[in-house]
Coordinates of C-alpha atoms in Angstrom, one line a residue:
X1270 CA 9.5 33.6 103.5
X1271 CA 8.6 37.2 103.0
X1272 CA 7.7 39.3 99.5
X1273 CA 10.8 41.4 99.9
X1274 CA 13.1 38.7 99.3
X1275 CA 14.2 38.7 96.0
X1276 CA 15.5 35.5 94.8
X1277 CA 18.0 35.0 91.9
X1278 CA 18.2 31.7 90.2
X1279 CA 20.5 30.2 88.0
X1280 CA 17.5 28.6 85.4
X1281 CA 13.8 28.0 84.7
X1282 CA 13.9 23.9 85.9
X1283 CA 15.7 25.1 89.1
X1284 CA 12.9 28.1 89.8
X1285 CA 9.8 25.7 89.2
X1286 CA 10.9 23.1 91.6
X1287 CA 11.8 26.3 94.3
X1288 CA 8.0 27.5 93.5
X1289 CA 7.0 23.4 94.0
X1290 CA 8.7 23.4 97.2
X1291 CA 7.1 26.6 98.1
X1292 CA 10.7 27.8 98.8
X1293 CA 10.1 31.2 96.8
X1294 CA 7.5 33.3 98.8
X1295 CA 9.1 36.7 96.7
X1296 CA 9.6 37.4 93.5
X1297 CA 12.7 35.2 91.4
X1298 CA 14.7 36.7 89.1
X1299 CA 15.6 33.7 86.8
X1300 CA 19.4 34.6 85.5
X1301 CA 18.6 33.3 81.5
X1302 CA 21.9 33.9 80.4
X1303 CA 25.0 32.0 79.9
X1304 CA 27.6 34.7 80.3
X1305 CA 31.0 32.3 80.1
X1306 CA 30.5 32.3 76.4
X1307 CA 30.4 35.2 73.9
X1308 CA 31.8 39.0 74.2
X1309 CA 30.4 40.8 77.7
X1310 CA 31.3 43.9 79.0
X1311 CA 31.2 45.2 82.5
X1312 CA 27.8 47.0 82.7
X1313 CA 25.5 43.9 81.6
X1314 CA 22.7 46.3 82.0
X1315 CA 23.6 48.6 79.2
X1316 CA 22.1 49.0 75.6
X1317 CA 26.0 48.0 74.1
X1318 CA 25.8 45.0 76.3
X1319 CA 22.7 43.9 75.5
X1320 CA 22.8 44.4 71.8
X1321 CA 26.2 42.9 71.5
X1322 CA 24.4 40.0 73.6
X1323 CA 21.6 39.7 71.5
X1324 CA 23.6 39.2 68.1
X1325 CA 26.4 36.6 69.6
X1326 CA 23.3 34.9 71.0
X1327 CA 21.2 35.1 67.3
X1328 CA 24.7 34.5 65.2
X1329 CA 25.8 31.4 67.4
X1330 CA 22.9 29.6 69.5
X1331 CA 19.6 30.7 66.7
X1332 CA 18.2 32.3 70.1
X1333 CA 16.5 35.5 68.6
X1334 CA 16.6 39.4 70.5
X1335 CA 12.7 38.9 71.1
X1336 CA 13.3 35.8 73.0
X1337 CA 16.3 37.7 74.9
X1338 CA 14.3 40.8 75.3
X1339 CA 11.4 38.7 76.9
X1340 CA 13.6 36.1 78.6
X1341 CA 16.6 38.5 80.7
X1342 CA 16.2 42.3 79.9
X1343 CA 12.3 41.9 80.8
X1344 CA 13.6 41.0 84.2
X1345 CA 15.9 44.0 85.0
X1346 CA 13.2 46.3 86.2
X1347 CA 12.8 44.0 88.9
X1348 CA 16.5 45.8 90.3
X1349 CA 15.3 49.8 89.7
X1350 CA 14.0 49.8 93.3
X1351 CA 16.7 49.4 95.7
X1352 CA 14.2 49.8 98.8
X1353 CA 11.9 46.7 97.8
X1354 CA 13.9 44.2 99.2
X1355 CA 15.3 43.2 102.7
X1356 CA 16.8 40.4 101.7
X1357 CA 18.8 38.7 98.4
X1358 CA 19.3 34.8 98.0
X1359 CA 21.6 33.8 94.9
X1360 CA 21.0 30.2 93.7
X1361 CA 23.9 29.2 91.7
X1362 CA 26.1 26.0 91.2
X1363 CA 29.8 24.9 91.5
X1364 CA 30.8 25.2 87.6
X1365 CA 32.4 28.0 85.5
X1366 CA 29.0 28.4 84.0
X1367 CA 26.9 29.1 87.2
X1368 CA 29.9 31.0 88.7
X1369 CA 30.5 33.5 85.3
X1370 CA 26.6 34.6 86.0
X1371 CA 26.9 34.8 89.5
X1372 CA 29.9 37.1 89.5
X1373 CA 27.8 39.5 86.9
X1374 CA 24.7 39.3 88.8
X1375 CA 26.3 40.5 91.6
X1376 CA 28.4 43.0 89.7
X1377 CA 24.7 44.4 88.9
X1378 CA 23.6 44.6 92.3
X1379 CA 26.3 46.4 93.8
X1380 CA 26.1 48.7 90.9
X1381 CA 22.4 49.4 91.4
X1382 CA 23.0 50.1 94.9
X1383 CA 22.0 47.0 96.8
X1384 CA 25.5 46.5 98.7
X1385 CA 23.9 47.0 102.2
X1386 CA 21.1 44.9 101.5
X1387 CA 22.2 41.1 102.8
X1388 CA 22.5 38.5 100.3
X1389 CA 23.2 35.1 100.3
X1390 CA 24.4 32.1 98.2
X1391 CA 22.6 28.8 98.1
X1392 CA 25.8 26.7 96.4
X1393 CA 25.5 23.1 95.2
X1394 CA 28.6 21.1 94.8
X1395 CA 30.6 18.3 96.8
X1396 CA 27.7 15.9 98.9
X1397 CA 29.1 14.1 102.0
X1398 CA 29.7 10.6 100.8
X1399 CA 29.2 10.7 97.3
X1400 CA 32.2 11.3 94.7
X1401 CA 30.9 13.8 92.1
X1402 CA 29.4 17.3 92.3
X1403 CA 25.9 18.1 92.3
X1404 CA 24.0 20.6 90.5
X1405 CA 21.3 21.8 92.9
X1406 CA 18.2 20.7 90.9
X1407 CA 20.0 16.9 91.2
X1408 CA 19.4 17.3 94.8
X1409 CA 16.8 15.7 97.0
X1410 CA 14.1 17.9 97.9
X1411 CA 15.2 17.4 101.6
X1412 CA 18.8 18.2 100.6
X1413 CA 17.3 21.5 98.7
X1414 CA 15.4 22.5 102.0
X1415 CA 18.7 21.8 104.1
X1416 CA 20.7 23.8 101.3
X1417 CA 18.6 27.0 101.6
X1418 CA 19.1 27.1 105.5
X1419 CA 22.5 26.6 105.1
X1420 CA 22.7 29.1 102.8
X1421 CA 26.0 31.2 103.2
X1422 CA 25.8 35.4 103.7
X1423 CA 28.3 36.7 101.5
X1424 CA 30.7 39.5 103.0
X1425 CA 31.4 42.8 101.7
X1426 CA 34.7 41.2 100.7
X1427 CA 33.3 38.4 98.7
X1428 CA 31.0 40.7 97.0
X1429 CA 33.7 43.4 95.8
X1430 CA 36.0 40.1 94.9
X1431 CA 33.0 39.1 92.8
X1432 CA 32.5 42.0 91.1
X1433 CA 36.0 42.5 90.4
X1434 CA 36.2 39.5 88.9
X1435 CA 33.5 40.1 86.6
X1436 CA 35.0 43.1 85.4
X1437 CA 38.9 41.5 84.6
X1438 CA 36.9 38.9 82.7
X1439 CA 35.4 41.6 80.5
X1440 CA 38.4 43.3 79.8
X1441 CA 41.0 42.0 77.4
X1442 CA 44.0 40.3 80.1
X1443 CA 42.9 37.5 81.2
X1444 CA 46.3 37.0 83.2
X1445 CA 44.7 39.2 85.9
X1446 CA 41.9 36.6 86.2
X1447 CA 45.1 34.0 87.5
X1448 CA 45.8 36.5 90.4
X1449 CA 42.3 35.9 91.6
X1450 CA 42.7 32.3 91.8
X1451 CA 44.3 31.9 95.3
X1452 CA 41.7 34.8 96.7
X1453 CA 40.3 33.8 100.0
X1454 CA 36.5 34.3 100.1
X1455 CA 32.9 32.5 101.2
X1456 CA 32.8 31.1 97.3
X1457 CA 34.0 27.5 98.2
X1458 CA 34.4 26.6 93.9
X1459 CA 35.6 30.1 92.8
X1460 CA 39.2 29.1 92.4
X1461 CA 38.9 25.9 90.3
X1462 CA 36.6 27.7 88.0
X1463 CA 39.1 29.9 87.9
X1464 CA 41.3 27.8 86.8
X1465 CA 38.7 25.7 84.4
X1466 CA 38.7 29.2 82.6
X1467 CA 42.3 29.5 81.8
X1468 CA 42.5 26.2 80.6
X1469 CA 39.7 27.1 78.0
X1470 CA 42.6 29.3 75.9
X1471 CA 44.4 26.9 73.5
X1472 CA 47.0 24.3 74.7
X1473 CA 50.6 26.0 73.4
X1474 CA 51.7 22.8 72.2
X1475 CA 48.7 21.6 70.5
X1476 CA 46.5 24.3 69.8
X1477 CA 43.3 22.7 71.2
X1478 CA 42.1 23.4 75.1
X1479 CA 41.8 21.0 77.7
X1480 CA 37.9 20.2 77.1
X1481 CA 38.6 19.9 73.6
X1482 CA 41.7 17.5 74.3
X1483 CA 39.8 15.5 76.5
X1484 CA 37.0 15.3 74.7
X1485 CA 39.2 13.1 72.1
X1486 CA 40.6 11.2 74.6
X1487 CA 37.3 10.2 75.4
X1488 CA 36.9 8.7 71.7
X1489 CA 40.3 7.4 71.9
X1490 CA 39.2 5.5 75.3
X1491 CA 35.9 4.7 74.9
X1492 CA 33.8 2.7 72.4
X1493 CA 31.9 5.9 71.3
X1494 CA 29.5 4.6 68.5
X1495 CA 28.2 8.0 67.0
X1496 CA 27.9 11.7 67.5
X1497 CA 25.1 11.7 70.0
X1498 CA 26.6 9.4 72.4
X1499 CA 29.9 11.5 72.4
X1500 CA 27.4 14.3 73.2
X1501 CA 26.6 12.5 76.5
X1502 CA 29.9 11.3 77.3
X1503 CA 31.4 15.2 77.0
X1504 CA 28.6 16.4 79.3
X1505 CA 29.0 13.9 82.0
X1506 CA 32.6 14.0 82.1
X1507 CA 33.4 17.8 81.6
X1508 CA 34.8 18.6 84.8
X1509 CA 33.5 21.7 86.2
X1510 CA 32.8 23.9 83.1
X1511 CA 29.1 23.2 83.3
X1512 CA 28.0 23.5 79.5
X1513 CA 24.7 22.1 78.3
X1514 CA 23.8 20.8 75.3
X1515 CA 24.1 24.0 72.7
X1516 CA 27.1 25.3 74.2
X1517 CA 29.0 21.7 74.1
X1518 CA 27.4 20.7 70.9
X1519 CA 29.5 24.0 69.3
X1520 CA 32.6 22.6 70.8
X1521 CA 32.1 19.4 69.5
X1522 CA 31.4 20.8 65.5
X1523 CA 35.2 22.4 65.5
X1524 CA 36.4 19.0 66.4
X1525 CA 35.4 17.0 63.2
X1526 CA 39.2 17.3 61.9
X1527 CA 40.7 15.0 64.8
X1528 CA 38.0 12.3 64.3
X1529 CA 36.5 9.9 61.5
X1530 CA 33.4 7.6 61.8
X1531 CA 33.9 4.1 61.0
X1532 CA 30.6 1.6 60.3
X1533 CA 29.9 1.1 64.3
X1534 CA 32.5 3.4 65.7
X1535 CA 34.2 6.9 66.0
X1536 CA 37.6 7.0 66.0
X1537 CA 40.1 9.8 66.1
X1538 CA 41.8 11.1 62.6
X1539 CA 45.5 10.8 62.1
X1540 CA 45.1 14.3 63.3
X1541 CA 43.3 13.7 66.4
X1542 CA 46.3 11.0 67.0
X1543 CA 48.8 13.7 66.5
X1544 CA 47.2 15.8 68.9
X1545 CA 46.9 13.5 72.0
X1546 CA 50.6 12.6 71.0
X1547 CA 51.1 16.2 71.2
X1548 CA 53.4 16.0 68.0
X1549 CA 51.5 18.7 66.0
X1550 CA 49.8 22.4 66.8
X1551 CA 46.7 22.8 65.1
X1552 CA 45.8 26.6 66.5
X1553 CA 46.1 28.2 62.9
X1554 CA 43.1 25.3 61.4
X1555 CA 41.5 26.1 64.7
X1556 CA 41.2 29.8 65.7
X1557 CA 38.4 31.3 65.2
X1558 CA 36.2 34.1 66.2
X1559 CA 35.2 33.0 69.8
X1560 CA 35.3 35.2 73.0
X1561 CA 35.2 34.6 76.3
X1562 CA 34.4 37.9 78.1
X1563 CA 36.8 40.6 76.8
X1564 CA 38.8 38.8 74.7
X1565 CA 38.8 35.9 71.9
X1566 CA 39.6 32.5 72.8
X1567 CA 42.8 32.5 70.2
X1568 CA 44.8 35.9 71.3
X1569 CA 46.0 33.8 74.1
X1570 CA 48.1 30.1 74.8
X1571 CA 48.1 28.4 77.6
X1572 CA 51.1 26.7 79.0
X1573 CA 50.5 23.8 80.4
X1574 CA 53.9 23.7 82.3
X1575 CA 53.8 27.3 83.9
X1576 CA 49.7 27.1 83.6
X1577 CA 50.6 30.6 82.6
X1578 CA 48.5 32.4 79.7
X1579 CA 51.4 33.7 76.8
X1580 CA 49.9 36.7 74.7
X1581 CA 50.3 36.0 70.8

């Protein structure tokens, strides 16, 4: 490792077990910022952005525009010199999440000039033998050593498919994101978070998404006993949207309608039954003011038949 590699990472318990493993010899950009939620637009790097940033962050997540200021903008600067570095690695994991701040960080590289400067992607995901994705700090150290040599350079082609990606998410068609979806590139889980993000927009016949309507299967299946244990159930068993706790404990607070909590147990509501039954839309008790990218969550259905996105 040399001082002019920059490294990106995709979170602060990630970076200190890189700096543990003595894997960073550079300076790390640590990507605090969760991207796949809230209204972005296409130049994160701009005063509009970051203020509009700063006040979904305060309103919805209680994280104030100090601790944005000193947590992400502080760390632009680090980008104003396209000479310092020889070399970029971008840590970043198989989920929606990971892959919505990967496609804007590299958005902002090319647009501050780095595009002949290599840069590679360290990927967690799919481990030989074992059935479930991994996020890279559940690897073994070994595995993390083995993962940075592996490490993948992306292509001028994956970087302007990334980058165009970022900017259809921030506009207000999310259709064009579905034309994406079959793109070939180096980014092995692209597609299916692709795909995870159109299912987000609410089901046409229900009016709830697919986490959402999972999530009440979940306490139509289980023995769920209380509100904390449903926490940890939707986390392990989200699929490959990659929320943590805030983001799926927001999720969870619109779903109090569909569910009722008996002495030991919770249980769905007669309207969580009618939902799983799919005899009743609920979009007009559920829409609300929530925006993915460049446009909100409830301008849009999505067909579950087509798994096509109809405009309201």
């Amino acid at each position: 490792m040399t001082k002019d590699i920059l490294h990106i990472t995709n979170g602060d318990s990630l970076t200190d077990r890189l700096h543990q493993l003595a894997l960073i010899d550079g300076d790390c950009f640590v990507w605090r910022e969760m991207l796949c939620e809230g209204p972005t637009l296409i130049r994160t790097e701009s005063l509009e952005s970051l203020q509009n940033r700063k006040e979904f962050l305060e309103k919805y997540y209680r994280i104030t525009p100090n601790d944005y200021e000193q947590k992400f903008v502080s760390q632009l600067s680090k980008l104003d010199d396209r000479k310092r570095y020889k070399e970029i690695i971008l840590w970043f994991e198989y989920d929606l999440f990971c892959h919505m701040n990967m496609v804007a960080a590299i958005s902002l590289l090319l647009r501050k000039g780095f595009e002949k400067v290599p840069i590679f992607l360290v990927c967690s995901g799919r481990i030989e033998g074992e059935s479930k994705c991994f996020g890279l700090n559940e690897l073994s150290d070994s595995q993390l050593i083995t993962h940075l040599k592996n490490k993948k350079q992306l292509t001028v082609d994956d970087l302007q498919l990334a980058s165009h990606i970022w900017t259809l998410y921030c506009e207000e068609n999310p259709n064009k994101i579905a034309g994406q979806i079959k793109a070939s590139s180096s980014f092995e889980y692209l597609s299916i978070c692709l795909k995870a993000h159109l299912e987000r927009f609410p089901n046409a016949k229900t009016g709830l998404n697919t986490l959402e309507t999972n999530i009440l299967k979940m306490i139509d299946t289980y023995q769920i006993k209380n509100m904390k244990q449903l926490m940890g159930y939707a986390l392990e068993y989200q699929g490959f949207y990659g929320y943590g706790d805030m983001q799926m404990k927001r999720i969870i607070a619109k779903l109090f309608q569909f569910l009722d909590q008996t002495g030991e147990q919770l249980i769905l509501s007669e309207r969580g039954k009618l939902v799983l039954q799919e005899k009743k839309n609920f979009y007009n008790t559920t829409a609300a003011d929530w925006y993915y990218g460049g446009v909100n969550k409830y301008h849009y259905l999505y067909n579950t038949d087509t798994r096509n996105l109809m405009k309201l």
